[in-house]
């Protein structure tokens, strides 16, 4: 496999690129691929990507230079067993160690420093309840932590920290995207509700709906850091319906197509300093390098 060299610069200038924030949502997250597809078609440059949960996987794959067609092809064949192993313990029903193996097979990079596009992977620290934003060091453990949905997957321990799904603290990581820079921040929200109506029938539906309810109360916080939010119509797709990848991709593409004129307007405007949004590139609370977490 050869590295894909984007037609636009791999690290576009702050004045030109979109800083993309990709939220969590399990199988619904394939909608992110539809957004990326339209951005490529319309030559919308991507300056940086921040991802929580499934958004971190797709963001890392794209930032590493894997061709989008290849990512879409792999996504169509992905099933739950490819990244999870049932192993009931006191801390979860399954391990996502297989996800680490999948990352090593698919990604064309092993560390953040190897990426073509700056990336932030967001996880949640169970000790403090705060977001932990990884921007340097190894990719695999950071992504596994970002995808460790509580109750389903065992937390991932990195150093002294016990980390779980980034979607708890940052449903759509727009703050991390803002800190990374770019002409505008575009968030993509796909939600984590299980996609079914009526009362929950199992423990995962109970947990996912509880998380979804909590995230609704966080929307105002993360939306404040976004210049534009895309909400693909994926509510009918269940969290584990990985066979509906094409439907999710289509929904993401439809949402992105509608947003292209506005994104072009945003990219044409003068660029404000990130400090005006309450964040500093050099001093961002909660932003940690993997090496610092290990201490």
mmCIF file of N, CA and C in Angstrom, residues 21-24 51-53 121-134 145-150 161-177 192 210-223 225 285-287:
data_model
loop_
_atom_site.group_PDB
_atom_site.id
_atom_site.type_symbol
_atom_site.label_atom_id
_atom_site.label_comp_id
_atom_site.label_asym_id
_atom_site.label_seq_id
_atom_site.Cartn_x
_atom_site.Cartn_y
_atom_site.Cartn_z
ATOM 1 N N UNK A 21 -14.412 18.315 13.367
ATOM 2 C CA UNK A 21 -14.659 17.627 14.632
ATOM 3 C C UNK A 21 -15.657 16.499 14.387
ATOM 4 N N UNK A 22 -15.186 15.257 14.529
ATOM 5 C CA UNK A 22 -16.005 14.083 14.231
ATOM 6 C C UNK A 22 -16.473 13.424 15.527
ATOM 7 N N UNK A 23 -17.781 13.391 15.741
ATOM 8 C CA UNK A 23 -18.334 12.859 16.975
ATOM 9 C C UNK A 23 -18.469 11.349 16.978
ATOM 10 N N UNK A 24 -18.857 10.811 18.147
ATOM 11 C CA UNK A 24 -19.042 9.378 18.309
ATOM 12 C C UNK A 24 -20.444 8.949 17.930
ATOM 13 N N UNK A 51 -11.289 13.828 16.850
ATOM 14 C CA UNK A 51 -12.289 12.775 16.854
ATOM 15 C C UNK A 51 -12.535 12.174 18.218
ATOM 16 N N UNK A 52 -13.798 11.853 18.488
ATOM 17 C CA UNK A 52 -14.191 11.084 19.661
ATOM 18 C C UNK A 52 -14.757 9.759 19.184
ATOM 19 N N UNK A 53 -14.373 8.663 19.854
ATOM 20 C CA UNK A 53 -14.916 7.342 19.568
ATOM 21 C C UNK A 53 -14.725 6.978 18.086
ATOM 22 N N UNK A 121 -7.131 13.095 19.358
ATOM 23 C CA UNK A 121 -8.009 11.997 19.749
ATOM 24 C C UNK A 121 -8.459 12.270 21.183
ATOM 25 N N UNK A 122 -9.765 12.265 21.408
ATOM 26 C CA UNK A 122 -10.306 12.654 22.712
ATOM 27 C C UNK A 122 -10.855 11.446 23.460
ATOM 28 N N UNK A 123 -10.430 11.296 24.711
ATOM 29 C CA UNK A 123 -10.948 10.268 25.612
ATOM 30 C C UNK A 123 -11.460 10.971 26.864
ATOM 31 N N UNK A 124 -12.094 10.210 27.763
ATOM 32 C CA UNK A 124 -12.618 10.759 29.019
ATOM 33 C C UNK A 124 -11.922 10.097 30.194
ATOM 34 N N UNK A 125 -11.398 10.902 31.106
ATOM 35 C CA UNK A 125 -10.729 10.418 32.314
ATOM 36 C C UNK A 125 -11.791 10.121 33.375
ATOM 37 N N UNK A 126 -11.923 8.849 33.771
ATOM 38 C CA UNK A 126 -12.930 8.496 34.763
ATOM 39 C C UNK A 126 -12.608 9.064 36.137
ATOM 40 N N UNK A 127 -11.332 9.371 36.389
ATOM 41 C CA UNK A 127 -10.949 9.932 37.674
ATOM 42 C C UNK A 127 -11.411 11.364 37.852
ATOM 43 N N UNK A 128 -11.245 12.165 36.816
ATOM 44 C CA UNK A 128 -11.585 13.591 36.894
ATOM 45 C C UNK A 128 -12.876 13.943 36.172
ATOM 46 N N UNK A 129 -13.309 13.078 35.254
ATOM 47 C CA UNK A 129 -14.486 13.367 34.453
ATOM 48 C C UNK A 129 -14.214 14.329 33.311
ATOM 49 N N UNK A 130 -12.936 14.654 33.093
ATOM 50 C CA UNK A 130 -12.579 15.634 32.074
ATOM 51 C C UNK A 130 -12.097 14.970 30.789
ATOM 52 N N UNK A 131 -12.138 15.744 29.720
ATOM 53 C CA UNK A 131 -11.625 15.264 28.444
ATOM 54 C C UNK A 131 -10.104 15.244 28.467
ATOM 55 N N UNK A 132 -9.536 14.222 27.856
ATOM 56 C CA UNK A 132 -8.093 14.121 27.661
ATOM 57 C C UNK A 132 -7.861 14.114 26.156
ATOM 58 N N UNK A 133 -7.094 15.071 25.665
ATOM 59 C CA UNK A 133 -6.883 15.226 24.227
ATOM 60 C C UNK A 133 -5.471 14.810 23.870
ATOM 61 N N UNK A 134 -5.353 13.722 23.131
ATOM 62 C CA UNK A 134 -4.056 13.229 22.695
ATOM 63 C C UNK A 134 -3.698 13.842 21.352
ATOM 64 N N UNK A 145 -8.771 3.965 23.811
ATOM 65 C CA UNK A 145 -9.368 4.652 24.953
ATOM 66 C C UNK A 145 -10.565 5.482 24.508
ATOM 67 N N UNK A 146 -10.436 6.179 23.405
ATOM 68 C CA UNK A 146 -11.509 7.034 22.901
ATOM 69 C C UNK A 146 -12.751 6.236 22.541
ATOM 70 N N UNK A 147 -12.574 4.941 22.225
ATOM 71 C CA UNK A 147 -13.681 4.095 21.782
ATOM 72 C C UNK A 147 -14.214 3.163 22.867
ATOM 73 N N UNK A 148 -13.704 3.275 24.093
ATOM 74 C CA UNK A 148 -14.091 2.351 25.170
ATOM 75 C C UNK A 148 -15.406 2.796 25.811
ATOM 76 N N UNK A 149 -16.510 2.488 25.150
ATOM 77 C CA UNK A 149 -17.827 2.895 25.648
ATOM 78 C C UNK A 149 -18.085 2.229 27.000
ATOM 79 N N UNK A 150 -18.405 3.018 28.045
ATOM 80 C CA UNK A 150 -18.514 2.476 29.401
ATOM 81 C C UNK A 150 -19.652 1.466 29.538
ATOM 82 N N UNK A 161 -3.983 6.809 34.519
ATOM 83 C CA UNK A 161 -5.326 7.228 34.139
ATOM 84 C C UNK A 161 -6.171 6.049 33.659
ATOM 85 N N UNK A 162 -7.451 6.087 34.004
ATOM 86 C CA UNK A 162 -8.429 5.097 33.554
ATOM 87 C C UNK A 162 -9.343 5.820 32.565
ATOM 88 N N UNK A 163 -9.244 5.455 31.300
ATOM 89 C CA UNK A 163 -9.875 6.228 30.233
ATOM 90 C C UNK A 163 -10.985 5.463 29.534
ATOM 91 N N UNK A 164 -12.032 6.208 29.167
ATOM 92 C CA UNK A 164 -13.154 5.631 28.428
ATOM 93 C C UNK A 164 -13.533 6.557 27.273
ATOM 94 N N UNK A 165 -14.628 6.216 26.644
ATOM 95 C CA UNK A 165 -15.121 6.876 25.431
ATOM 96 C C UNK A 165 -15.055 8.404 25.508
ATOM 97 N N UNK A 166 -14.452 9.009 24.492
ATOM 98 C CA UNK A 166 -14.335 10.462 24.448
ATOM 99 C C UNK A 166 -15.657 11.166 24.308
ATOM 100 N N UNK A 167 -16.687 10.440 23.831
ATOM 101 C CA UNK A 167 -17.986 11.057 23.640
ATOM 102 C C UNK A 167 -18.672 11.484 24.924
ATOM 103 N N UNK A 168 -18.227 10.951 26.064
ATOM 104 C CA UNK A 168 -18.835 11.350 27.327
ATOM 105 C C UNK A 168 -18.497 12.793 27.667
ATOM 106 N N UNK A 169 -17.216 13.156 27.504
ATOM 107 C CA UNK A 169 -16.778 14.513 27.834
ATOM 108 C C UNK A 169 -16.845 15.442 26.632
ATOM 109 N N UNK A 170 -16.726 14.891 25.430
ATOM 110 C CA UNK A 170 -16.730 15.707 24.209
ATOM 111 C C UNK A 170 -17.498 14.968 23.125
ATOM 112 N N UNK A 171 -18.843 15.028 23.147
ATOM 113 C CA UNK A 171 -19.656 14.315 22.153
ATOM 114 C C UNK A 171 -19.226 14.618 20.722
ATOM 115 N N UNK A 172 -18.940 15.879 20.458
ATOM 116 C CA UNK A 172 -18.348 16.323 19.192
ATOM 117 C C UNK A 172 -17.180 17.228 19.605
ATOM 118 N N UNK A 173 -15.940 16.814 19.381
ATOM 119 C CA UNK A 173 -14.788 17.513 19.976
ATOM 120 C C UNK A 173 -14.408 18.812 19.275
ATOM 121 N N UNK A 174 -15.320 19.764 19.300
ATOM 122 C CA UNK A 174 -15.088 21.034 18.614
ATOM 123 C C UNK A 174 -14.020 21.876 19.302
ATOM 124 N N UNK A 175 -13.914 21.758 20.634
ATOM 125 C CA UNK A 175 -12.898 22.525 21.342
ATOM 126 C C UNK A 175 -11.504 22.081 20.906
ATOM 127 N N UNK A 176 -11.302 20.766 20.835
ATOM 128 C CA UNK A 176 -10.013 20.243 20.393
ATOM 129 C C UNK A 176 -9.735 20.664 18.952
ATOM 130 N N UNK A 177 -10.766 20.665 18.121
ATOM 131 C CA UNK A 177 -10.604 21.092 16.729
ATOM 132 C C UNK A 177 -10.231 22.563 16.649
ATOM 133 N N UNK A 192 -25.639 8.982 19.811
ATOM 134 C CA UNK A 192 -25.366 7.623 20.275
ATOM 135 C C UNK A 192 -26.637 6.867 20.653
ATOM 136 N N UNK A 210 -28.889 6.633 28.370
ATOM 137 C CA UNK A 210 -28.497 7.524 29.459
ATOM 138 C C UNK A 210 -27.413 8.493 28.989
ATOM 139 N N UNK A 211 -26.425 7.962 28.239
ATOM 140 C CA UNK A 211 -25.356 8.810 27.702
ATOM 141 C C UNK A 211 -25.935 9.819 26.715
ATOM 142 N N UNK A 212 -26.867 9.363 25.880
ATOM 143 C CA UNK A 212 -27.489 10.256 24.900
ATOM 144 C C UNK A 212 -28.220 11.400 25.595
ATOM 145 N N UNK A 213 -28.914 11.088 26.677
ATOM 146 C CA UNK A 213 -29.627 12.125 27.417
ATOM 147 C C UNK A 213 -28.661 13.132 28.017
ATOM 148 N N UNK A 214 -27.550 12.631 28.557
ATOM 149 C CA UNK A 214 -26.547 13.520 29.136
ATOM 150 C C UNK A 214 -25.921 14.405 28.066
ATOM 151 N N UNK A 215 -25.694 13.839 26.885
ATOM 152 C CA UNK A 215 -25.067 14.600 25.805
ATOM 153 C C UNK A 215 -25.965 15.731 25.304
ATOM 154 N N UNK A 216 -27.267 15.540 25.373
ATOM 155 C CA UNK A 216 -28.175 16.608 24.953
ATOM 156 C C UNK A 216 -27.954 17.862 25.789
ATOM 157 N N UNK A 217 -27.629 17.651 27.055
ATOM 158 C CA UNK A 217 -27.392 18.785 27.948
ATOM 159 C C UNK A 217 -26.027 19.428 27.723
ATOM 160 N N UNK A 218 -25.143 18.739 26.966
ATOM 161 C CA UNK A 218 -23.828 19.282 26.667
ATOM 162 C C UNK A 218 -23.783 20.004 25.327
ATOM 163 N N UNK A 219 -24.844 19.870 24.555
ATOM 164 C CA UNK A 219 -24.824 20.373 23.177
ATOM 165 C C UNK A 219 -24.447 21.837 23.095
ATOM 166 N N UNK A 220 -25.000 22.647 23.986
ATOM 167 C CA UNK A 220 -24.716 24.083 23.930
ATOM 168 C C UNK A 220 -23.231 24.368 24.113
ATOM 169 N N UNK A 221 -22.551 23.561 24.935
ATOM 170 C CA UNK A 221 -21.128 23.782 25.211
ATOM 171 C C UNK A 221 -20.268 23.523 23.980
ATOM 172 N N UNK A 222 -20.459 22.351 23.350
ATOM 173 C CA UNK A 222 -19.595 22.063 22.210
ATOM 174 C C UNK A 222 -20.015 22.812 20.950
ATOM 175 N N UNK A 223 -21.287 23.126 20.813
ATOM 176 C CA UNK A 223 -21.733 23.888 19.647
ATOM 177 C C UNK A 223 -21.154 25.300 19.646
ATOM 178 N N UNK A 225 -18.204 26.200 20.186
ATOM 179 C CA UNK A 225 -16.880 26.231 19.555
ATOM 180 C C UNK A 225 -16.925 25.960 18.060
ATOM 181 N N UNK A 285 -5.823 23.715 28.603
ATOM 182 C CA UNK A 285 -6.085 22.816 29.719
ATOM 183 C C UNK A 285 -6.735 21.521 29.231
ATOM 184 N N UNK A 286 -6.276 20.390 29.759
ATOM 185 C CA UNK A 286 -6.846 19.109 29.394
ATOM 186 C C UNK A 286 -6.192 18.485 28.185
ATOM 187 N N UNK A 287 -5.329 19.214 27.488
ATOM 188 C CA UNK A 287 -4.634 18.679 26.333
ATOM 189 C C UNK A 287 -3.350 18.017 26.798
#
